[in-house]
Coordinates of C-alpha atoms in Angstrom, one line a residue:
M1 CA 44.1 -20.9 -13.0
S2 CA 40.9 -20.7 -11.0
P3 CA 38.2 -23.3 -11.5
A4 CA 36.2 -20.3 -12.9
S5 CA 38.7 -20.2 -15.8
P6 CA 38.8 -23.2 -18.1
P7 CA 42.2 -24.3 -19.7
A8 CA 42.5 -23.4 -23.3
E9 CA 45.0 -22.8 -26.0
S10 CA 44.2 -19.1 -26.1
F11 CA 45.2 -18.7 -22.4
L12 CA 47.9 -16.1 -21.9
R13 CA 48.4 -15.6 -18.2
S14 CA 46.9 -15.2 -14.7
G15 CA 47.1 -12.1 -12.5
K16 CA 46.2 -11.9 -8.9
V17 CA 42.5 -12.1 -9.7
R18 CA 42.0 -12.2 -13.5
D19 CA 42.9 -14.7 -16.2
L20 CA 43.6 -13.5 -19.7
Y21 CA 42.9 -15.1 -23.0
A22 CA 43.8 -14.0 -26.5
V23 CA 40.9 -13.1 -28.8
G24 CA 42.6 -12.4 -32.1
A25 CA 45.5 -10.0 -32.4
D26 CA 44.0 -6.9 -30.7
R27 CA 41.5 -8.1 -28.2
L28 CA 41.6 -10.0 -24.8
L29 CA 39.1 -12.0 -22.8
L30 CA 39.3 -11.0 -19.1
V31 CA 37.9 -13.6 -16.7
A32 CA 37.5 -12.5 -13.1
S33 CA 38.1 -15.4 -10.8
D34 CA 36.9 -15.8 -7.2
R35 CA 40.5 -15.4 -5.9
L36 CA 41.1 -12.8 -3.3
S37 CA 44.4 -11.0 -2.6
A38 CA 45.3 -9.1 0.5
F39 CA 48.6 -7.4 1.3
D40 CA 49.6 -8.3 -2.2
V41 CA 49.3 -12.0 -1.5
V42 CA 46.7 -14.3 -3.3
L43 CA 45.0 -16.2 -0.5
P44 CA 44.3 -19.9 -0.8
T45 CA 40.5 -19.6 -0.1
E46 CA 38.2 -18.2 -2.8
I47 CA 35.1 -16.1 -2.3
P48 CA 32.1 -17.6 -4.2
D49 CA 30.8 -15.3 -7.0
K50 CA 33.3 -12.6 -6.1
G51 CA 34.5 -12.4 -9.8
R52 CA 30.9 -11.8 -10.9
V53 CA 30.5 -8.9 -8.5
L54 CA 33.7 -7.4 -9.8
T55 CA 32.7 -7.8 -13.4
G56 CA 29.2 -6.6 -13.0
L57 CA 30.3 -3.5 -11.1
S58 CA 33.0 -2.8 -13.6
R59 CA 30.5 -3.1 -16.5
F60 CA 28.2 -0.7 -14.6
W61 CA 30.9 1.9 -14.2
F62 CA 32.5 1.5 -17.6
E63 CA 29.2 2.4 -19.2
R64 CA 28.6 5.4 -16.9
T65 CA 32.1 6.9 -17.0
A66 CA 32.7 6.7 -20.8
D67 CA 32.1 10.5 -21.1
I68 CA 34.9 11.2 -18.6
V69 CA 37.4 8.9 -20.2
P70 CA 37.1 6.1 -22.9
N71 CA 37.6 2.5 -21.7
Q72 CA 38.7 -0.8 -23.1
L73 CA 35.4 -2.7 -22.8
L74 CA 34.1 -4.1 -26.1
G75 CA 31.7 -6.9 -25.1
T76 CA 30.5 -9.0 -22.2
G77 CA 29.2 -12.4 -21.3
P78 CA 26.1 -12.3 -23.5
D79 CA 28.4 -11.9 -26.5
F80 CA 29.6 -15.5 -26.4
D81 CA 30.0 -15.6 -30.2
Q82 CA 33.0 -13.4 -29.8
F83 CA 34.7 -15.7 -27.3
P84 CA 37.5 -18.1 -28.5
K85 CA 35.9 -21.2 -29.9
E86 CA 37.4 -23.6 -27.3
L87 CA 35.8 -21.5 -24.5
Q88 CA 32.3 -21.3 -25.9
P89 CA 31.3 -24.7 -24.3
F90 CA 32.0 -23.0 -20.9
R91 CA 29.2 -20.4 -21.1
E92 CA 27.8 -21.2 -17.7
Q93 CA 31.2 -21.2 -16.0
L94 CA 32.2 -17.8 -17.6
A95 CA 28.8 -16.0 -17.5
G96 CA 28.8 -12.8 -15.4
R97 CA 32.6 -12.8 -14.9
S98 CA 33.9 -12.2 -18.5
M99 CA 34.6 -9.1 -20.6
I100 CA 36.0 -8.8 -24.1
V101 CA 38.4 -5.8 -24.0
K102 CA 40.7 -3.9 -26.3
K103 CA 44.4 -4.8 -25.9
T104 CA 46.3 -1.8 -24.5
K105 CA 49.7 -0.8 -23.3
P106 CA 49.1 -0.6 -19.5
L107 CA 50.7 2.3 -17.7
P108 CA 53.2 1.1 -15.0
V109 CA 51.5 3.0 -12.2
E110 CA 48.5 2.3 -9.9
C111 CA 46.4 5.5 -9.7
V112 CA 45.0 5.8 -6.2
V113 CA 42.7 8.6 -5.1
R114 CA 42.0 9.2 -1.4
G115 CA 39.0 11.2 -0.2
Y116 CA 39.3 10.1 3.5
L117 CA 42.1 9.4 5.9
A118 CA 42.3 5.7 6.2
G119 CA 44.5 2.6 5.9
S120 CA 48.1 3.3 5.0
G121 CA 47.2 7.0 4.5
W122 CA 46.2 7.2 8.2
K123 CA 49.4 5.4 9.3
D124 CA 51.4 7.8 7.1
Y125 CA 49.7 10.8 8.5
T126 CA 50.2 9.8 12.2
R127 CA 53.9 9.4 11.5
S128 CA 54.5 12.5 9.3
G129 CA 51.5 14.7 9.2
A130 CA 51.4 14.0 5.5
V131 CA 50.0 11.3 3.1
C132 CA 52.5 10.2 0.5
D133 CA 54.5 13.4 1.1
I134 CA 51.5 15.6 0.6
P135 CA 51.2 17.8 3.8
L136 CA 47.8 17.9 5.5
P137 CA 46.3 20.1 8.3
A138 CA 47.2 19.1 11.8
G139 CA 44.6 17.4 14.1
L140 CA 42.8 15.2 11.5
R141 CA 41.2 12.1 12.9
E142 CA 41.2 8.6 11.5
S143 CA 38.5 8.2 8.7
E144 CA 38.1 12.0 8.5
R145 CA 37.2 13.5 5.1
L146 CA 40.1 15.2 3.5
P147 CA 39.9 18.8 2.4
E148 CA 40.3 17.7 -1.2
P149 CA 40.8 14.3 -2.9
L150 CA 44.4 13.3 -3.1
F151 CA 46.1 11.6 -6.0
T152 CA 48.7 9.2 -4.6
P153 CA 50.1 6.9 -7.3
S154 CA 52.1 3.8 -6.6
T155 CA 54.3 1.4 -8.5
K156 CA 52.8 -1.8 -10.0
A157 CA 54.6 -4.6 -8.2
E158 CA 55.0 -8.1 -9.6
Q159 CA 52.7 -10.7 -8.0
G160 CA 53.8 -11.4 -4.4
A161 CA 55.7 -8.1 -4.1
H162 CA 54.4 -4.9 -2.5
D163 CA 53.4 -1.7 -4.4
E164 CA 55.4 1.4 -3.3
N165 CA 53.9 4.8 -3.1
I166 CA 55.5 7.4 -5.4
G167 CA 54.9 11.1 -6.0
L168 CA 53.6 12.8 -9.1
D169 CA 57.2 13.6 -10.2
E170 CA 58.2 10.0 -10.0
A171 CA 55.0 9.0 -12.0
A172 CA 56.0 11.6 -14.6
A173 CA 59.4 10.0 -14.8
L174 CA 57.8 6.7 -15.6
I175 CA 55.1 7.8 -18.1
G176 CA 55.9 11.4 -19.0
A177 CA 54.8 14.7 -17.4
Q178 CA 51.9 15.4 -19.7
L179 CA 50.4 11.9 -19.4
A180 CA 50.9 11.9 -15.6
Q181 CA 49.0 15.2 -15.2
R182 CA 46.2 13.8 -17.5
V183 CA 45.9 10.6 -15.4
Q184 CA 45.8 12.6 -12.2
D185 CA 43.0 14.9 -13.5
V186 CA 41.0 12.0 -14.9
A187 CA 41.4 9.8 -11.7
I188 CA 40.2 12.6 -9.5
E189 CA 37.2 13.3 -11.8
L190 CA 36.3 9.6 -11.7
Y191 CA 36.6 9.5 -8.0
R192 CA 34.3 12.5 -7.6
Y193 CA 31.7 11.0 -10.0
G194 CA 31.9 7.6 -8.2
S195 CA 31.4 9.3 -4.8
A196 CA 28.3 11.2 -6.1
V197 CA 26.7 7.9 -7.4
A198 CA 27.5 5.9 -4.2
E199 CA 26.3 8.6 -1.8
P200 CA 22.5 8.1 -2.5
A201 CA 23.1 4.4 -2.0
G202 CA 24.4 5.1 1.5
I203 CA 28.0 4.2 0.6
I204 CA 31.0 6.5 1.2
L205 CA 33.8 6.0 -1.3
A206 CA 36.7 6.5 1.0
D207 CA 39.4 5.7 -1.6
T208 CA 39.9 3.8 -4.8
K209 CA 42.5 2.6 -7.3
F210 CA 42.2 3.1 -11.1
E211 CA 44.3 1.5 -13.8
F212 CA 44.9 3.1 -17.2
G213 CA 46.4 2.0 -20.5
V214 CA 47.2 3.6 -23.9
D215 CA 45.5 2.5 -27.1
R216 CA 48.3 0.8 -29.1
S217 CA 47.2 2.3 -32.4
T218 CA 45.9 5.8 -31.4
G219 CA 47.8 6.6 -28.2
E220 CA 44.4 7.4 -26.6
L221 CA 44.2 7.1 -22.8
L222 CA 41.8 4.3 -21.7
L223 CA 40.4 3.2 -18.4
I224 CA 41.2 -0.5 -18.0
D225 CA 40.9 -3.6 -15.8
E226 CA 38.3 -3.0 -13.0
V227 CA 36.5 0.2 -11.8
L228 CA 35.2 1.1 -8.4
T229 CA 34.7 -2.4 -7.1
P230 CA 35.1 -3.8 -3.5
D231 CA 38.5 -5.1 -4.6
S232 CA 39.8 -1.7 -5.8
S233 CA 38.0 0.6 -3.4
R234 CA 37.2 1.2 0.2
F235 CA 33.4 1.4 0.6
W236 CA 32.0 2.5 4.0
D237 CA 28.5 2.3 5.3
A238 CA 27.3 5.9 5.6
A239 CA 24.7 5.0 8.2
T240 CA 27.4 4.1 10.7
Y241 CA 30.1 6.5 9.6
E242 CA 31.9 8.3 12.5
P243 CA 35.3 9.9 12.2
G244 CA 37.9 8.9 14.8
R245 CA 37.8 5.2 14.3
A246 CA 37.9 2.5 11.7
Q247 CA 34.6 2.1 9.7
A248 CA 32.2 -0.7 8.8
S249 CA 32.9 -1.5 5.1
F250 CA 31.6 -3.4 2.0
D251 CA 35.1 -4.5 0.8
K252 CA 38.0 -6.7 1.6
Q253 CA 38.9 -4.7 4.7
F254 CA 36.8 -7.3 6.5
V255 CA 39.4 -9.9 5.4
R256 CA 42.3 -7.7 6.1
D257 CA 41.1 -7.1 9.7
W258 CA 40.9 -10.8 10.3
L259 CA 44.3 -11.4 8.8
E260 CA 45.8 -8.8 11.1
T261 CA 44.8 -11.0 14.0
Q262 CA 46.7 -14.0 12.6
A263 CA 50.3 -15.0 13.1
W264 CA 51.2 -14.4 9.5
G265 CA 54.1 -12.5 7.9
K266 CA 52.1 -11.1 5.0
S267 CA 54.0 -13.2 2.5
A268 CA 52.9 -16.3 0.5
P269 CA 51.3 -18.6 1.3
G270 CA 48.5 -16.8 3.1
P271 CA 46.3 -18.6 5.7
E272 CA 43.0 -20.4 4.8
L273 CA 40.0 -18.3 5.5
P274 CA 37.3 -19.7 7.9
A275 CA 33.8 -20.2 6.6
A276 CA 32.4 -17.2 8.6
I277 CA 35.0 -14.8 6.9
V278 CA 34.2 -16.2 3.5
E279 CA 30.4 -15.8 4.0
G280 CA 30.8 -12.4 5.5
T281 CA 33.0 -11.2 2.6
R282 CA 30.6 -12.5 0.0
A283 CA 27.7 -10.8 1.7
R284 CA 29.5 -7.5 1.8
Y285 CA 30.5 -7.7 -1.9
V286 CA 26.9 -8.5 -3.0
E287 CA 25.5 -5.7 -0.9
A288 CA 27.9 -3.2 -2.5
F289 CA 26.8 -4.5 -5.9
E290 CA 23.1 -4.2 -5.1
R291 CA 23.3 -0.8 -3.4
I292 CA 25.3 0.8 -6.1
T293 CA 23.6 -0.6 -9.2
R294 CA 20.1 -0.8 -7.6
A295 CA 19.9 -4.2 -9.3
S296 CA 19.3 -7.7 -8.0
F297 CA 22.5 -9.7 -7.9
G298 CA 20.4 -12.9 -8.1
R299 CA 19.0 -11.6 -11.4
Y300 CA 22.5 -10.8 -12.6
L301 CA 23.6 -14.3 -11.9
A302 CA 20.6 -15.7 -13.8
E303 CA 20.6 -13.3 -16.8
D304 CA 24.1 -11.8 -17.0
T305 CA 22.5 -8.4 -17.2
I306 CA 22.2 -5.4 -14.8
I307 CA 18.7 -4.1 -14.6
P308 CA 18.1 -1.5 -11.8
A309 CA 14.9 -2.1 -9.8
D310 CA 13.4 1.2 -11.0
A311 CA 14.2 0.6 -14.7
V312 CA 11.4 0.7 -17.1
V313 CA 11.5 -2.4 -19.2
G314 CA 9.5 -2.2 -22.4

């Protein structure tokens, strides 16, 4: 576990970034650590406060997207009386990086939506003229906006393994045709909403990944895990955006670009990150938080609450 997540009897397991604790029979405590994964490998160097950026942004988006699709969020850091008793002494450690959530049955697919031609999508297009077997017009440039957002699901690989792109038919074989269509429609609507919110902040939402689960008692589709964060999304600076090249970003692409210069086989263990990469990554994550929420990250750290600068507090 990360130092951000104290040991406790209620501890269940660790993912690439999050640590899970049991809260009764039907709830979980999600603690976002400062771990960073790239190319599906958890790197040995942590990014200070990264888990708080992810949690704060997810809380921001969960609140604003609930009318599109319900989500699993039940409570946050200020609700420490809901936390397992053995974790309550760790308030300071857990503040800003914790969420109480409804336990769900997670769907075994990663729900990626692409609005621009970048990353593996660009590589796929240069090879085949398509992205994940979806044909695209000829002559598109790197980072160019796509005619319409594309839903390109992938498998959920075990930690250390690589996700694999699949088509909608393959997703339907895993979760059922009706649910696969519903997930596609919701994911694209969430992407469009996120893009519209990010645009006035000078951020282009190039692509993002959503995760969904099913309510164990009602069968209702729920948005889970994290939403529109620098870990799950590609955020570009609109002020310097120019198709035909890679873009300046507020996400972990900064780390990926450095890793691509290293003699590393993209398997565990990953290389230690130098101080300049750690500091640059933290700065990019914090800037994404502050631009999108219009709130001070310093105030979020101090008060565990997101208050936009233009909010009227009475």
